[in-house]
PDB file of C-alpha atoms in Angstrom:
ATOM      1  CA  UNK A   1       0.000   0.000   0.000  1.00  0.00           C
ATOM      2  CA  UNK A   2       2.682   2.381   0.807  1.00  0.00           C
ATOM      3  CA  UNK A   3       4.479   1.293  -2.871  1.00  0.00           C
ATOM      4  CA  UNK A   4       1.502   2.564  -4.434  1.00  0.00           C
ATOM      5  CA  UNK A   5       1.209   5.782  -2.495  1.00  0.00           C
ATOM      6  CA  UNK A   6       4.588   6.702  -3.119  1.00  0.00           C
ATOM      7  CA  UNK A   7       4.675   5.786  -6.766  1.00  0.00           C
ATOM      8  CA  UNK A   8       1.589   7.905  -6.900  1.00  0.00           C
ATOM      9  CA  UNK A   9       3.504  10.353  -5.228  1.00  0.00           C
ATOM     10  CA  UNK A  10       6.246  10.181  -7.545  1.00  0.00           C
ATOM     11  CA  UNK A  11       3.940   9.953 -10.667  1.00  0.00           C
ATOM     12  CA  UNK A  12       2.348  13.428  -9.532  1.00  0.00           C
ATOM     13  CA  UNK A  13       5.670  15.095  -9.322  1.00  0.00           C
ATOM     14  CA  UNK A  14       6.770  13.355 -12.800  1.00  0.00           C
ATOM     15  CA  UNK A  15       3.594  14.578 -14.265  1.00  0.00           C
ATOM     16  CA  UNK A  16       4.089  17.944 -12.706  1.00  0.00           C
ATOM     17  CA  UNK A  17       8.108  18.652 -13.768  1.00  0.00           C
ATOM     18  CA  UNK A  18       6.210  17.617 -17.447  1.00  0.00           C
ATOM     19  CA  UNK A  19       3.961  20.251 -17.528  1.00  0.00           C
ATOM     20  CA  UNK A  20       5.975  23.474 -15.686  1.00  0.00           C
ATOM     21  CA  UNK A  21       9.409  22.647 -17.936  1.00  0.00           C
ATOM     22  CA  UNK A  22       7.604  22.230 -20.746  1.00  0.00           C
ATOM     23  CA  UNK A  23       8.032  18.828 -21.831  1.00  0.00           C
ATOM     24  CA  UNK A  24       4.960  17.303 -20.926  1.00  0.00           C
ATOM     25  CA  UNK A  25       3.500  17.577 -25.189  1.00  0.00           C
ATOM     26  CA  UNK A  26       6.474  15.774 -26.399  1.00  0.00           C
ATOM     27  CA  UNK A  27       5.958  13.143 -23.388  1.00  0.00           C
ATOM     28  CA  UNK A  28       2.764  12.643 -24.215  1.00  0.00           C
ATOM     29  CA  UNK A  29       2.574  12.841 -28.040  1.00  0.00           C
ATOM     30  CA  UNK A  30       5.357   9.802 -27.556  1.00  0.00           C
ATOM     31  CA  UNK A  31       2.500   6.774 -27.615  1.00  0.00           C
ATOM     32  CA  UNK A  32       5.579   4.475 -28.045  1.00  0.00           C
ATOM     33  CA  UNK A  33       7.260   5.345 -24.877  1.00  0.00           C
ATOM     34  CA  UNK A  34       6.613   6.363 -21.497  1.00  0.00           C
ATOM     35  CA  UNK A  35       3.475   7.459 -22.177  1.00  0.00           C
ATOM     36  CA  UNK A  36       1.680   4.473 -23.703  1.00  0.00           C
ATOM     37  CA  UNK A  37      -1.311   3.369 -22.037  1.00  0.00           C
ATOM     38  CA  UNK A  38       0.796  -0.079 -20.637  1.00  0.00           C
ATOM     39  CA  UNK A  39       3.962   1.782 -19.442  1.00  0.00           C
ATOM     40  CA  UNK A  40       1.742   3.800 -17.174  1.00  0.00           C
ATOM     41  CA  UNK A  41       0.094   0.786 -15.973  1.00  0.00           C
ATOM     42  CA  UNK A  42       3.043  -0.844 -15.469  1.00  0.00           C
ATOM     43  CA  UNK A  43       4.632   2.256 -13.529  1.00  0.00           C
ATOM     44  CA  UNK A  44       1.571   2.238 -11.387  1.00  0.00           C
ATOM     45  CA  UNK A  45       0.286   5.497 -12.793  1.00  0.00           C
ATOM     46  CA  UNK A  46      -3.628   5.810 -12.879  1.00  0.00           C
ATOM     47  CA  UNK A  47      -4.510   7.706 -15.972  1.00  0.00           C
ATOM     48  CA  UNK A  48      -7.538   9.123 -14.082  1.00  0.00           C
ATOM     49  CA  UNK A  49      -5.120  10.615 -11.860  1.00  0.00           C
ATOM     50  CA  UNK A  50      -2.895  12.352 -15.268  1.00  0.00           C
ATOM     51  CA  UNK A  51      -6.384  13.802 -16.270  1.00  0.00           C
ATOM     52  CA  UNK A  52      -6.999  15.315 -12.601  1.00  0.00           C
ATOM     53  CA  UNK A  53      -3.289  16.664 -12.610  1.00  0.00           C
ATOM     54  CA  UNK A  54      -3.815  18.100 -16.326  1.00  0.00           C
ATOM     55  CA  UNK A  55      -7.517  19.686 -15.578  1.00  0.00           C
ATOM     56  CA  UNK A  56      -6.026  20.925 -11.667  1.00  0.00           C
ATOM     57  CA  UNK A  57      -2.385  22.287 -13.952  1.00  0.00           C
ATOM     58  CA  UNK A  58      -4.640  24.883 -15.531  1.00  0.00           C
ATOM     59  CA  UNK A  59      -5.484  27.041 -12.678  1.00  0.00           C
ATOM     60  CA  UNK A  60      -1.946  26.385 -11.020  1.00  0.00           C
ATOM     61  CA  UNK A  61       0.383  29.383  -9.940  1.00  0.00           C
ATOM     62  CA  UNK A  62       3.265  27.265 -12.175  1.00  0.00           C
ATOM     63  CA  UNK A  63       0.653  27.484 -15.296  1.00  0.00           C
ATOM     64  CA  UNK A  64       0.596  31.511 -14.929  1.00  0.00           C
ATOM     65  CA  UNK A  65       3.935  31.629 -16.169  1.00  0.00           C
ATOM     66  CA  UNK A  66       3.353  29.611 -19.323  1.00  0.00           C
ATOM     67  CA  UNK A  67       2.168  30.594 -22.608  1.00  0.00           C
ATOM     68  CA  UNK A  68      -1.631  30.269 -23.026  1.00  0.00           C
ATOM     69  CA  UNK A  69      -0.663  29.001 -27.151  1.00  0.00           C
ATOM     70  CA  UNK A  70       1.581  26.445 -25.201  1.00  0.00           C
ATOM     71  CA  UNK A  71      -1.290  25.351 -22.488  1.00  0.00           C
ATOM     72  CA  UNK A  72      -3.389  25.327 -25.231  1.00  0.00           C
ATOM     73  CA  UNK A  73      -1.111  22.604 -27.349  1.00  0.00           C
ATOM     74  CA  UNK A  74      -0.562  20.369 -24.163  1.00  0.00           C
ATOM     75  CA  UNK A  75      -4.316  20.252 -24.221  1.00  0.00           C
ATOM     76  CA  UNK A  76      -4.558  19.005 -27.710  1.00  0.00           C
ATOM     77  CA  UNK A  77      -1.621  16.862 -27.452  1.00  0.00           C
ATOM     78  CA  UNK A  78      -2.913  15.117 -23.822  1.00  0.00           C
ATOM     79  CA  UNK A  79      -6.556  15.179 -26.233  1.00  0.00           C
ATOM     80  CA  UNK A  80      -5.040  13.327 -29.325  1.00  0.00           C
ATOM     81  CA  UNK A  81      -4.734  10.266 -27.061  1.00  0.00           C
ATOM     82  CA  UNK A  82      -7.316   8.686 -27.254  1.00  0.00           C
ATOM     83  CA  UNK A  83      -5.618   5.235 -26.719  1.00  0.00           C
ATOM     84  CA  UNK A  84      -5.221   6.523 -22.829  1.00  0.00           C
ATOM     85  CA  UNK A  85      -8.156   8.825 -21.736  1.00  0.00           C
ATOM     86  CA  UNK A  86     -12.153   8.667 -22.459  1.00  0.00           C
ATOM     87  CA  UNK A  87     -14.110  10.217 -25.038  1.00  0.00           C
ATOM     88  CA  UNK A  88     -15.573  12.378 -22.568  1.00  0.00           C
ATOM     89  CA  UNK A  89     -11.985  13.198 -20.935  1.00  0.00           C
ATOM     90  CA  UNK A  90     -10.590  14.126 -24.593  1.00  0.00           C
ATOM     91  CA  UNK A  91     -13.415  16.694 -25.538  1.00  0.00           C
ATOM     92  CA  UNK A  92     -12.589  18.115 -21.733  1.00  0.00           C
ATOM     93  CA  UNK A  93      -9.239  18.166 -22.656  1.00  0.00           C
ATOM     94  CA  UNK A  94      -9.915  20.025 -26.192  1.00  0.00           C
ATOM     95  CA  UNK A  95     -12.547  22.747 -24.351  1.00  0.00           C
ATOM     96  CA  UNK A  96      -9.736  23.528 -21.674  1.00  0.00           C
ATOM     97  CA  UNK A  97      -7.754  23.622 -25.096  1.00  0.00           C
ATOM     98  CA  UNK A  98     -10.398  25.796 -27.235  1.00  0.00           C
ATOM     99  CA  UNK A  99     -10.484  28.246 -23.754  1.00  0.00           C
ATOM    100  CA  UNK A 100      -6.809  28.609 -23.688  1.00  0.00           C
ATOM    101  CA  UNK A 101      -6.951  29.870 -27.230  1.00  0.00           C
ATOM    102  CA  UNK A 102      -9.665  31.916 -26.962  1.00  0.00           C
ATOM    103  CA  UNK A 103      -8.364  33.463 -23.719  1.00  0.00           C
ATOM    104  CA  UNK A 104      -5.112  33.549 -25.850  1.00  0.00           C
ATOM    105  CA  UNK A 105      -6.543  35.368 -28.963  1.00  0.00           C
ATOM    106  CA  UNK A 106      -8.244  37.873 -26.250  1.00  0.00           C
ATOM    107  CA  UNK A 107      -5.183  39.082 -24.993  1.00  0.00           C
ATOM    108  CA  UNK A 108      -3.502  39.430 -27.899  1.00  0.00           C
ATOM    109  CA  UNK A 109      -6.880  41.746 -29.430  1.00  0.00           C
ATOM    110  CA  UNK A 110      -6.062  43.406 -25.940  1.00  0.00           C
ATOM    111  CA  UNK A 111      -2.352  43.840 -26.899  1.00  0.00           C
ATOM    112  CA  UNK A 112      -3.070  45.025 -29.801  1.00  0.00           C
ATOM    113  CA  UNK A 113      -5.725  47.540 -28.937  1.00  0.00           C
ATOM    114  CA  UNK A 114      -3.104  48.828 -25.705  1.00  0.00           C
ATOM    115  CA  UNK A 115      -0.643  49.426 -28.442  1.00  0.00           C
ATOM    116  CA  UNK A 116      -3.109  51.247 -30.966  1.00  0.00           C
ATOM    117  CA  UNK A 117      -3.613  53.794 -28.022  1.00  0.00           C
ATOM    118  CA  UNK A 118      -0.630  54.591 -27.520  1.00  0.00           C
ATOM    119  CA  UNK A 119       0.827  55.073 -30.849  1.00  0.00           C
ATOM    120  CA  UNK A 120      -2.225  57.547 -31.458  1.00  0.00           C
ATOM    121  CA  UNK A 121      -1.349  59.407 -28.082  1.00  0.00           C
ATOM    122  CA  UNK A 122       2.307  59.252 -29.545  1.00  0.00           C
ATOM    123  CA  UNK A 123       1.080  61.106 -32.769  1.00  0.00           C
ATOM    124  CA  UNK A 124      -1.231  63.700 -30.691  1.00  0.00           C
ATOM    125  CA  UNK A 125       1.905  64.353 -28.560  1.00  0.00           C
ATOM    126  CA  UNK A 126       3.699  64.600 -31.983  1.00  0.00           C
ATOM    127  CA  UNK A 127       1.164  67.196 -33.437  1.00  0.00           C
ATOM    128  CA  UNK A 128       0.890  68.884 -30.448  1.00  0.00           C
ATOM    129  CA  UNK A 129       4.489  69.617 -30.288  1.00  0.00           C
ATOM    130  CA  UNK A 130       4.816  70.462 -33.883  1.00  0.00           C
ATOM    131  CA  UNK A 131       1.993  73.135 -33.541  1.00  0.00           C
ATOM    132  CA  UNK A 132       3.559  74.724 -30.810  1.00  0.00           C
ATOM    133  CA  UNK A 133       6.912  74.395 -32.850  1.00  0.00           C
ATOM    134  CA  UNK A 134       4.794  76.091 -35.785  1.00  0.00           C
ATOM    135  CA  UNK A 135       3.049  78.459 -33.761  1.00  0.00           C
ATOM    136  CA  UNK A 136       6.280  79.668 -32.099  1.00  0.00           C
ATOM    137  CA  UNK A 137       7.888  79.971 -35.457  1.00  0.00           C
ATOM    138  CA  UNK A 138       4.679  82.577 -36.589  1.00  0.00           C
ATOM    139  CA  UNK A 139       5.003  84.451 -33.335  1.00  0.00           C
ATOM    140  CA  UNK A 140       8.900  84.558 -34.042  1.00  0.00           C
ATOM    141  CA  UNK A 141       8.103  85.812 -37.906  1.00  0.00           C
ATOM    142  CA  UNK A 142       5.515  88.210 -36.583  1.00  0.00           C
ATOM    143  CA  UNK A 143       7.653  89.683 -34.379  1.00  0.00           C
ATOM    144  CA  UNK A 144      10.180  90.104 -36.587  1.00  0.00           C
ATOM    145  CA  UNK A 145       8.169  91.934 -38.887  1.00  0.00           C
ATOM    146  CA  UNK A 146       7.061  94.395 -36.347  1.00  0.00           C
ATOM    147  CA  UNK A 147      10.837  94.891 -35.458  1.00  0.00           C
ATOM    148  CA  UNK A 148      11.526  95.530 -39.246  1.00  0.00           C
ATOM    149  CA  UNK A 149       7.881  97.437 -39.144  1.00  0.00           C
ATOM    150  CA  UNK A 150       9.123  99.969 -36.014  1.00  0.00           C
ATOM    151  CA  UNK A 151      12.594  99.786 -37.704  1.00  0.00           C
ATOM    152  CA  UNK A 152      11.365 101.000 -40.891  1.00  0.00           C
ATOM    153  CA  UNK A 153       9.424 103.484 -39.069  1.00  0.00           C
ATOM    154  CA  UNK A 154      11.698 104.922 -37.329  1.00  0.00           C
ATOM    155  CA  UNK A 155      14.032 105.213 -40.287  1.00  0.00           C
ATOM    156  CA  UNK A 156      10.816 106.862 -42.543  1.00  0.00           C
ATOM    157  CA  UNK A 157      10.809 109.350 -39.205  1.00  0.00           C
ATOM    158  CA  UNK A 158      14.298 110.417 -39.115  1.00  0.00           C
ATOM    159  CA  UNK A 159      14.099 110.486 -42.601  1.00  0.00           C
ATOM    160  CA  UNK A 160      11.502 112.747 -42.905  1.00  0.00           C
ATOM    161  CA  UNK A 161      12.988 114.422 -39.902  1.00  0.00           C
ATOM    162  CA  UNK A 162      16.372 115.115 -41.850  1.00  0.00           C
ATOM    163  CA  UNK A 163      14.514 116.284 -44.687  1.00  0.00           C
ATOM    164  CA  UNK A 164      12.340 119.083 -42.561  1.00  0.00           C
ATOM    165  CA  UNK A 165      15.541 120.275 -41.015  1.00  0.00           C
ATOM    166  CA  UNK A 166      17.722 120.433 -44.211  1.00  0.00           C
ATOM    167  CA  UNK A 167      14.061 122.161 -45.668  1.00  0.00           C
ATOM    168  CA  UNK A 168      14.518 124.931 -42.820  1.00  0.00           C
ATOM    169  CA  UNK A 169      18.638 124.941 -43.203  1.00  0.00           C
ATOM    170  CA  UNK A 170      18.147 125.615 -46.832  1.00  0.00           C
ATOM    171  CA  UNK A 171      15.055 127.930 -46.357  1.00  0.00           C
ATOM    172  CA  UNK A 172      17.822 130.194 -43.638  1.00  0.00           C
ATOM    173  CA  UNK A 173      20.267 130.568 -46.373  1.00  0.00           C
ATOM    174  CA  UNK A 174      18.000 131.523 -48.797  1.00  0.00           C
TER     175      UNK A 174
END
């Protein structure tokens, strides 16, 4: 009894290591090897107890950190193999799948729309810069012409100026 409790035991961790390094798809797509229906009898694994560890995987902290697209392939994988779980535990297996790549293609669409908003508050804070550059480049033409305008003023002043005095110098000698 206590043989069977701790190759459960080690089965679960087995199982487990599988599915958090990643390894657990090319495990199970192997039906020649470790995986096959009779080595797991024969190892004392209860395939009942793989479907329970797959199914419980999917809302572990360790499963956070993978990939949904890679949850989502274990799924199908563990669902291809039909030669080791049910009907009914295969179309569980390939709705946890179909979830995962829905939840997948979700977050992506999220992604996606995220970055969309910021490049367009990228390009207002673009256009709003370049207006004010624009804007400041009027208000520095404007001015300009106002300094030429006074300038030109003051030069049409003295000039008229000069003029009324040489009028009266040459009106004196006359």
């Amino acid at each position: 009894r206590k043989a069977q409790q701790r190759a459960r035991c080690i089965f679960c961790k087995s199982v487990k290591e599988f599915l958090d390094h990643g390894t657990f798809k090319e495990w199970i797509s192997d039906s020649s090897g470790g995986s096959s229906s009779e080595a797991l009898q024969n190892q004392g694994w209860d395939v009942n107890r793989l479907f329970q560890i797959l199914v419980e995987w999917c809302k572990s902290k360790q499963a956070a950190n993978t990939p949904l697209m890679v949850m989502a392939s274990t799924y199908q994988a563990a669902a291809s193999r039909n030669d080791i779980f049910t009907r009914r535990q295969c179309r569980i297996l390939i709705k946890l799948a179909t979830e995962l790549e829905g939840k997948h293609a979700a977050a992506v669409a999220h992604a996606a729309d995220i970055d969309q908003k910021r490049a367009e508050a990228a390009v207002r804070r673009l256009e709003k810069k370049h207006l004010r550059r624009a804007a400041a480049e009027q208000l520095a033409i404007v001015e300009e012409r106002e300094e030429h305008a006074a300038y030109t003023m003051e030069a049409y002043e003295q000039q008229q100026l000069d003029a009324a005095e040489q009028a009266i110098a040459d009106a004196g000698k006359g």
